[in-house]
CSV table of C-alpha atoms in Angstrom, one decimal:
chain,number,residue,atom,x,y,z
S,1140,MET,CA,-23.4,3.6,-27.3
S,1141,LYS,CA,-22.3,1.5,-24.3
S,1142,THR,CA,-25.2,1.0,-21.9
S,1143,PHE,CA,-25.3,-0.2,-18.3
S,1144,THR,CA,-28.2,-1.7,-16.3
S,1145,LYS,CA,-26.8,-0.2,-13.0
S,1146,ILE,CA,-24.8,2.8,-12.1
S,1147,ALA,CA,-23.1,2.3,-8.7
S,1148,LYS,CA,-22.2,5.5,-6.8
S,1149,ILE,CA,-19.7,5.0,-4.0
S,1150,TYR,CA,-18.8,8.1,-2.1
S,1151,PHE,CA,-17.7,9.6,1.2
S,1152,SER,CA,-19.0,13.1,1.4
S,1153,PRO,CA,-19.2,14.9,4.8
S,1154,SER,CA,-20.0,18.3,3.3
S,1155,SER,CA,-22.0,16.9,0.3
S,1156,THR,CA,-19.7,18.4,-2.3
S,1157,THR,CA,-18.1,15.1,-3.3
S,1158,ARG,CA,-21.5,13.6,-3.6
S,1159,LYS,CA,-22.6,16.4,-5.9
S,1160,ILE,CA,-19.7,15.6,-8.2
S,1161,VAL,CA,-20.5,11.9,-8.2
S,1162,ASP,CA,-24.2,12.7,-8.9
S,1163,GLU,CA,-23.2,15.0,-11.8
S,1164,ILE,CA,-21.2,12.2,-13.4
S,1165,ALA,CA,-23.8,9.5,-12.7
S,1166,ASN,CA,-26.7,11.5,-14.1
S,1167,LYS,CA,-25.0,11.5,-17.5
S,1168,PHE,CA,-25.5,7.8,-17.8
S,1169,GLU,CA,-28.7,5.7,-18.2
S,1170,GLY,CA,-29.2,2.9,-15.7
S,1171,THR,CA,-30.6,2.3,-12.2
S,1172,GLN,CA,-28.5,4.2,-9.7
S,1173,GLU,CA,-27.4,2.4,-6.6
S,1174,GLU,CA,-25.8,4.4,-3.7
S,1175,TYR,CA,-23.1,3.3,-1.3
S,1176,ASP,CA,-22.6,6.1,1.3
S,1177,LEU,CA,-19.4,5.3,3.2
S,1178,LEU,CA,-20.0,8.2,5.5
S,1179,ASN,CA,-22.7,6.1,7.2
S,1180,VAL,CA,-21.2,4.0,10.0
S,1181,ALA,CA,-22.8,0.8,8.6
S,1182,GLY,CA,-22.1,1.7,5.0
S,1183,GLY,CA,-19.5,-0.2,3.1
S,1184,ASN,CA,-18.6,-2.6,5.9
S,1185,SER,CA,-19.7,-5.8,4.0
S,1186,PRO,CA,-17.9,-7.1,0.9
S,1187,LYS,CA,-19.5,-6.2,-2.4
S,1188,GLU,CA,-18.7,-7.5,-5.9
S,1189,PHE,CA,-20.3,-5.8,-8.9
S,1190,ASP,CA,-21.9,-7.5,-11.9
S,1191,ASP,CA,-20.7,-7.0,-15.5
S,1192,ASP,CA,-23.6,-4.7,-16.3
S,1193,THR,CA,-22.5,-2.1,-13.8
S,1194,LEU,CA,-20.6,1.2,-14.2
S,1195,VAL,CA,-19.0,2.2,-10.9
S,1196,ILE,CA,-18.4,5.9,-10.0
S,1197,VAL,CA,-16.3,6.6,-7.0
S,1198,GLY,CA,-15.8,10.0,-5.2
S,1199,MET,CA,-13.6,10.6,-2.2
S,1200,PRO,CA,-12.5,13.8,-0.5
S,1201,ILE,CA,-8.9,14.6,0.3
S,1202,PHE,CA,-7.8,15.0,3.9
S,1203,ALA,CA,-4.3,16.5,4.1
S,1204,GLY,CA,-3.1,14.8,0.9
S,1205,ARG,CA,-4.7,11.4,1.6
S,1206,LEU,CA,-8.0,9.6,1.4
S,1207,PRO,CA,-9.8,9.6,4.8
S,1208,LYS,CA,-8.7,6.5,6.5
S,1209,THR,CA,-12.2,5.3,7.4
S,1210,ALA,CA,-13.3,5.8,3.7
S,1211,SER,CA,-10.3,4.0,2.2
S,1212,THR,CA,-10.7,1.0,4.6
S,1213,LYS,CA,-14.3,0.6,3.6
S,1214,LEU,CA,-13.6,1.1,-0.1
S,1215,MET,CA,-11.4,-2.0,0.0
S,1216,ASN,CA,-14.5,-4.1,0.5
S,1217,PHE,CA,-15.7,-3.3,-3.1
S,1218,LYS,CA,-14.5,-5.7,-5.8
S,1219,GLY,CA,-15.1,-5.6,-9.6
S,1220,GLU,CA,-13.4,-8.0,-12.0
S,1221,ASN,CA,-12.7,-5.7,-15.0
S,1222,ILE,CA,-15.7,-3.6,-14.0
S,1223,PRO,CA,-15.3,-0.1,-15.5
S,1224,ALA,CA,-14.9,2.7,-13.0
S,1225,ILE,CA,-14.7,6.5,-13.1
S,1226,ALA,CA,-12.8,7.8,-10.0
S,1227,VAL,CA,-12.5,11.3,-8.7
S,1228,VAL,CA,-11.0,12.9,-5.6
S,1229,ASN,CA,-12.5,16.2,-4.4
S,1230,TYR,CA,-10.5,18.9,-2.5
S,1231,GLY,CA,-10.8,22.4,-1.2
S,1232,ASN,CA,-8.2,24.2,-3.4
S,1233,ILE,CA,-5.2,23.2,-1.1
S,1234,ASN,CA,-3.4,20.3,-2.7
S,1235,ILE,CA,-4.0,16.8,-4.2
S,1236,GLY,CA,-1.1,15.2,-2.4
S,1237,ASP,CA,-1.1,11.4,-3.0
S,1238,ALA,CA,-4.9,10.9,-2.7
S,1239,LEU,CA,-5.6,10.5,-6.4
S,1240,LEU,CA,-2.9,7.9,-6.7
S,1241,GLU,CA,-4.1,6.1,-3.6
S,1242,LEU,CA,-7.7,6.0,-4.9
S,1243,ASN,CA,-6.6,4.6,-8.3
S,1244,ASP,CA,-4.3,2.0,-6.6
S,1245,ILE,CA,-7.2,0.7,-4.4
S,1246,LEU,CA,-9.6,0.3,-7.3
S,1247,LYS,CA,-7.0,-1.4,-9.6
S,1248,GLU,CA,-6.0,-3.7,-6.8
S,1249,ASN,CA,-9.6,-4.7,-6.4
S,1250,GLY,CA,-10.0,-5.5,-10.1
S,1251,PHE,CA,-11.6,-2.4,-11.5
S,1252,THR,CA,-10.7,-0.9,-14.9
S,1253,ILE,CA,-10.2,2.8,-14.6
S,1254,VAL,CA,-11.9,4.6,-17.5
S,1255,GLY,CA,-11.2,8.1,-16.4
S,1256,THR,CA,-10.0,9.8,-13.2
S,1257,GLY,CA,-9.4,13.2,-11.8
S,1258,ALA,CA,-9.3,15.7,-9.0
S,1259,THR,CA,-12.1,18.3,-8.7
S,1260,VAL,CA,-12.1,21.5,-6.6
S,1261,SER,CA,-15.0,22.4,-4.3
S,1262,GLN,CA,-15.5,24.9,-1.5
S,1263,HIS,CA,-13.2,24.0,1.4
S,1264,SER,CA,-15.2,22.3,4.1
S,1265,ILE,CA,-13.5,23.9,7.1
S,1266,VAL,CA,-12.3,27.3,5.8
S,1267,THR,CA,-15.4,28.0,3.6
S,1268,ASP,CA,-14.0,31.3,2.2
S,1269,VAL,CA,-11.5,29.2,0.3
S,1270,ALA,CA,-12.9,28.2,-3.1
S,1271,ALA,CA,-16.3,29.6,-2.0
S,1272,GLY,CA,-19.2,28.5,-4.1
S,1273,ARG,CA,-17.4,25.8,-6.0
S,1274,PRO,CA,-18.0,23.7,-7.9
S,1275,ASP,CA,-19.2,26.6,-10.1
S,1276,GLU,CA,-20.5,26.7,-13.7
S,1277,LYS,CA,-17.0,26.6,-15.1
S,1278,ASP,CA,-16.2,23.6,-13.0
S,1279,LEU,CA,-19.3,21.7,-14.0
S,1280,GLU,CA,-18.6,22.5,-17.7
S,1281,LYS,CA,-15.2,21.0,-17.4
S,1282,LEU,CA,-16.6,18.0,-15.5
S,1283,ASN,CA,-19.1,17.4,-18.3
S,1284,GLU,CA,-16.4,17.5,-20.9
S,1285,PHE,CA,-14.5,14.8,-18.9
S,1286,VAL,CA,-17.6,12.6,-18.7
S,1287,GLU,CA,-18.1,12.8,-22.5
S,1288,LYS,CA,-14.6,11.6,-23.0
S,1289,CYS,CA,-15.2,8.8,-20.6
S,1290,ARG,CA,-18.3,7.8,-22.6
S,1291,GLU,CA,-16.2,7.7,-25.8
S,1292,LYS,CA,-13.7,5.4,-24.1
S,1293,LEU,CA,-16.4,3.2,-22.9
S,1294,ASP,CA,-17.7,2.9,-26.4
S,1295,SER,CA,-14.3,2.1,-27.8
S,1296,GLU,CA,-13.5,-0.4,-25.0
S,1297,GLU,CA,-9.9,0.6,-25.3
S,1298,PHE,CA,-8.4,1.1,-21.9
S,1299,GLU,CA,-4.8,1.8,-21.1
S,1300,ASP,CA,-3.2,2.3,-17.7
S,1301,ILE,CA,-3.6,5.9,-16.6
S,1302,GLU,CA,-0.8,7.7,-14.9
S,1303,VAL,CA,-1.8,10.2,-12.2
S,1304,PRO,CA,0.2,12.4,-9.9
S,1305,GLY,CA,1.3,11.1,-6.5
S,1306,ASN,CA,4.2,9.4,-4.8
S,1307,LYS,CA,4.9,6.1,-3.1
S,1308,PRO,CA,5.1,5.6,-0.3
S,1309,TYR,CA,2.1,7.9,0.3
S,1310,CYS,CA,2.6,10.8,2.5
S,1311,GLU,CA,1.8,10.1,6.2
S,1312,TYR,CA,-1.6,10.7,7.6
S,1313,LYS,CA,-1.9,14.0,9.4
S,1314,LYS,CA,-4.7,14.5,11.8
S,1315,VAL,CA,-6.3,17.9,11.6
S,1316,PRO,CA,-6.0,19.2,15.2
S,1317,LEU,CA,-9.5,20.5,15.3
S,1318,ALA,CA,-12.9,19.3,16.6
S,1319,PRO,CA,-16.2,21.1,16.3
S,1320,ILE,CA,-17.8,22.5,19.4
S,1321,CYS,CA,-21.6,22.6,20.0
S,1322,ASP,CA,-23.6,25.6,21.2
S,1323,GLU,CA,-25.8,23.6,23.5
S,1324,SER,CA,-28.3,26.5,23.8
S,1325,LEU,CA,-29.1,25.8,20.1
S,1326,CYS,CA,-29.0,22.0,20.2
S,1327,THR,CA,-32.5,20.3,20.0
S,1328,TYR,CA,-31.1,16.8,20.5
S,1329,CYS,CA,-32.2,15.7,17.0
S,1330,TYR,CA,-29.2,13.4,17.0
S,1331,GLU,CA,-28.4,14.1,13.3
S,1332,CYS,CA,-24.8,14.8,14.3
S,1333,VAL,CA,-24.6,11.4,16.0
S,1334,SER,CA,-25.9,9.5,13.1
S,1335,SER,CA,-23.7,11.4,10.6
S,1336,CYS,CA,-20.4,11.0,12.3
S,1337,PRO,CA,-18.3,8.3,10.6
S,1338,GLU,CA,-15.9,8.1,13.5
S,1339,GLU,CA,-18.6,7.7,16.2
S,1340,ALA,CA,-17.0,10.7,18.0
S,1341,ILE,CA,-20.2,12.2,19.2
S,1342,PRO,CA,-21.8,10.3,22.2
S,1343,ASP,CA,-25.5,9.6,21.7
S,1344,MET,CA,-26.1,10.2,25.4
S,1345,ASP,CA,-24.5,13.7,25.2
S,1346,PRO,CA,-24.6,15.0,21.6
S,1347,GLY,CA,-23.2,18.4,22.7
S,1348,GLN,CA,-19.8,16.8,23.2
S,1349,THR,CA,-17.1,15.6,20.7
S,1350,ASP,CA,-14.4,13.2,21.4
S,1351,ALA,CA,-11.4,15.1,19.9
S,1352,ASP,CA,-9.3,11.9,19.8
S,1353,LEU,CA,-11.7,10.2,17.6
S,1354,CYS,CA,-12.8,13.2,15.5
S,1355,SER,CA,-11.3,13.5,12.0
S,1356,ALA,CA,-12.6,17.1,11.5
S,1357,CYS,CA,-14.6,15.8,8.5
S,1358,THR,CA,-17.4,18.4,9.1
S,1359,ALA,CA,-20.3,16.0,8.6
S,1360,CYS,CA,-21.9,17.0,11.9
S,1361,ILE,CA,-21.6,20.7,11.0
S,1362,TYR,CA,-23.3,20.4,7.7
S,1363,THR,CA,-26.0,18.0,8.9
S,1364,CYS,CA,-27.0,20.1,11.9
S,1365,PRO,CA,-30.4,21.8,11.2
S,1366,GLU,CA,-29.8,24.5,13.9
S,1367,ASP,CA,-26.2,25.5,12.9
S,1368,ALA,CA,-25.2,24.6,16.5
S,1369,ARG,CA,-21.9,22.9,15.5
S,1370,TYR,CA,-18.9,24.9,14.3
S,1371,PHE,CA,-15.1,25.3,14.6
S,1372,THR,CA,-13.6,28.0,16.8
S,1373,GLY,CA,-10.5,28.8,18.8
S,1374,ASP,CA,-6.9,30.0,18.1
S,1375,LEU,CA,-6.0,26.9,16.0
S,1376,PHE,CA,-9.0,27.4,13.7
S,1377,GLU,CA,-8.4,31.1,13.3
S,1378,GLY,CA,-4.7,30.5,12.6
S,1379,MET,CA,-5.6,27.9,9.9
S,1380,LYS,CA,-8.2,30.2,8.4
S,1381,GLU,CA,-5.7,33.1,8.1
S,1382,ARG,CA,-3.0,30.8,6.7
S,1383,PHE,CA,-5.3,29.2,4.1
S,1384,LEU,CA,-6.8,32.5,3.0
S,1385,THR,CA,-3.2,33.9,2.5
S,1386,ASN,CA,-1.7,30.9,0.8
S,1387,PHE,CA,-4.5,29.0,-1.0
S,1388,ASN,CA,-6.9,31.6,-2.3
S,1389,GLN,CA,-5.7,31.6,-5.9
S,1390,ARG,CA,-8.0,29.5,-8.0
S,1391,LYS,CA,-6.9,26.0,-8.9
S,1392,GLU,CA,-8.6,24.1,-11.7
S,1393,SER,CA,-9.8,20.6,-11.7
S,1394,GLU,CA,-7.5,18.0,-13.3
S,1395,PHE,CA,-8.6,15.0,-15.3
S,1396,TYR,CA,-6.8,12.0,-16.7
S,1397,LEU,CA,-7.9,9.6,-19.4
């Protein structure tokens, strides 16, 4: 059985579901786990090249059919000459768009060998009633089957180019026209939201505010707030919620490619 000294986990996970998928995969392999959290403002800003004894596992969320721009920019700093990688995108039951192709393209351009790749479904981070509670037991069973097939490929050391859905040129970036508000009566000025924001959209001198021009609606500040003081509201949010619940409430399954 192919073994590795190190398991490198690279992820961008504002609501923690993408990290959960990466952890599920990584825990199926022996080796010291190294984490590269691209959500952190300082994370992934320096070039990093991996050693031959490393298996790399990459997880990225999908924002409107693309990888988050901040995350993809940081991901380009990671290099691996023929280093094996398992790559997944994670989305909230809406659509994959070109994100899976984009992720695979970046990794291949940076020298990685893709062992297996796929798109997993998790609870939508903004409209949480869509795909609520996912990944569920069925999702994790399917993920484990995928990991076992990746292990078999690693043992065989037979890797062919994997075709995944997506188009070139990729679809244009679309900014979600939402930004969380803060109930300042609940805010305790713990600054967790400030440190979690990858876009530096929350001023440290006034954490009750959000710069809507900088905000990517990633939801990190919402999920990290211990007082539940941050949330989406307003007509745009309510309209999105109604539209998503009407059009995207039918269960979609994870897709894997080997």
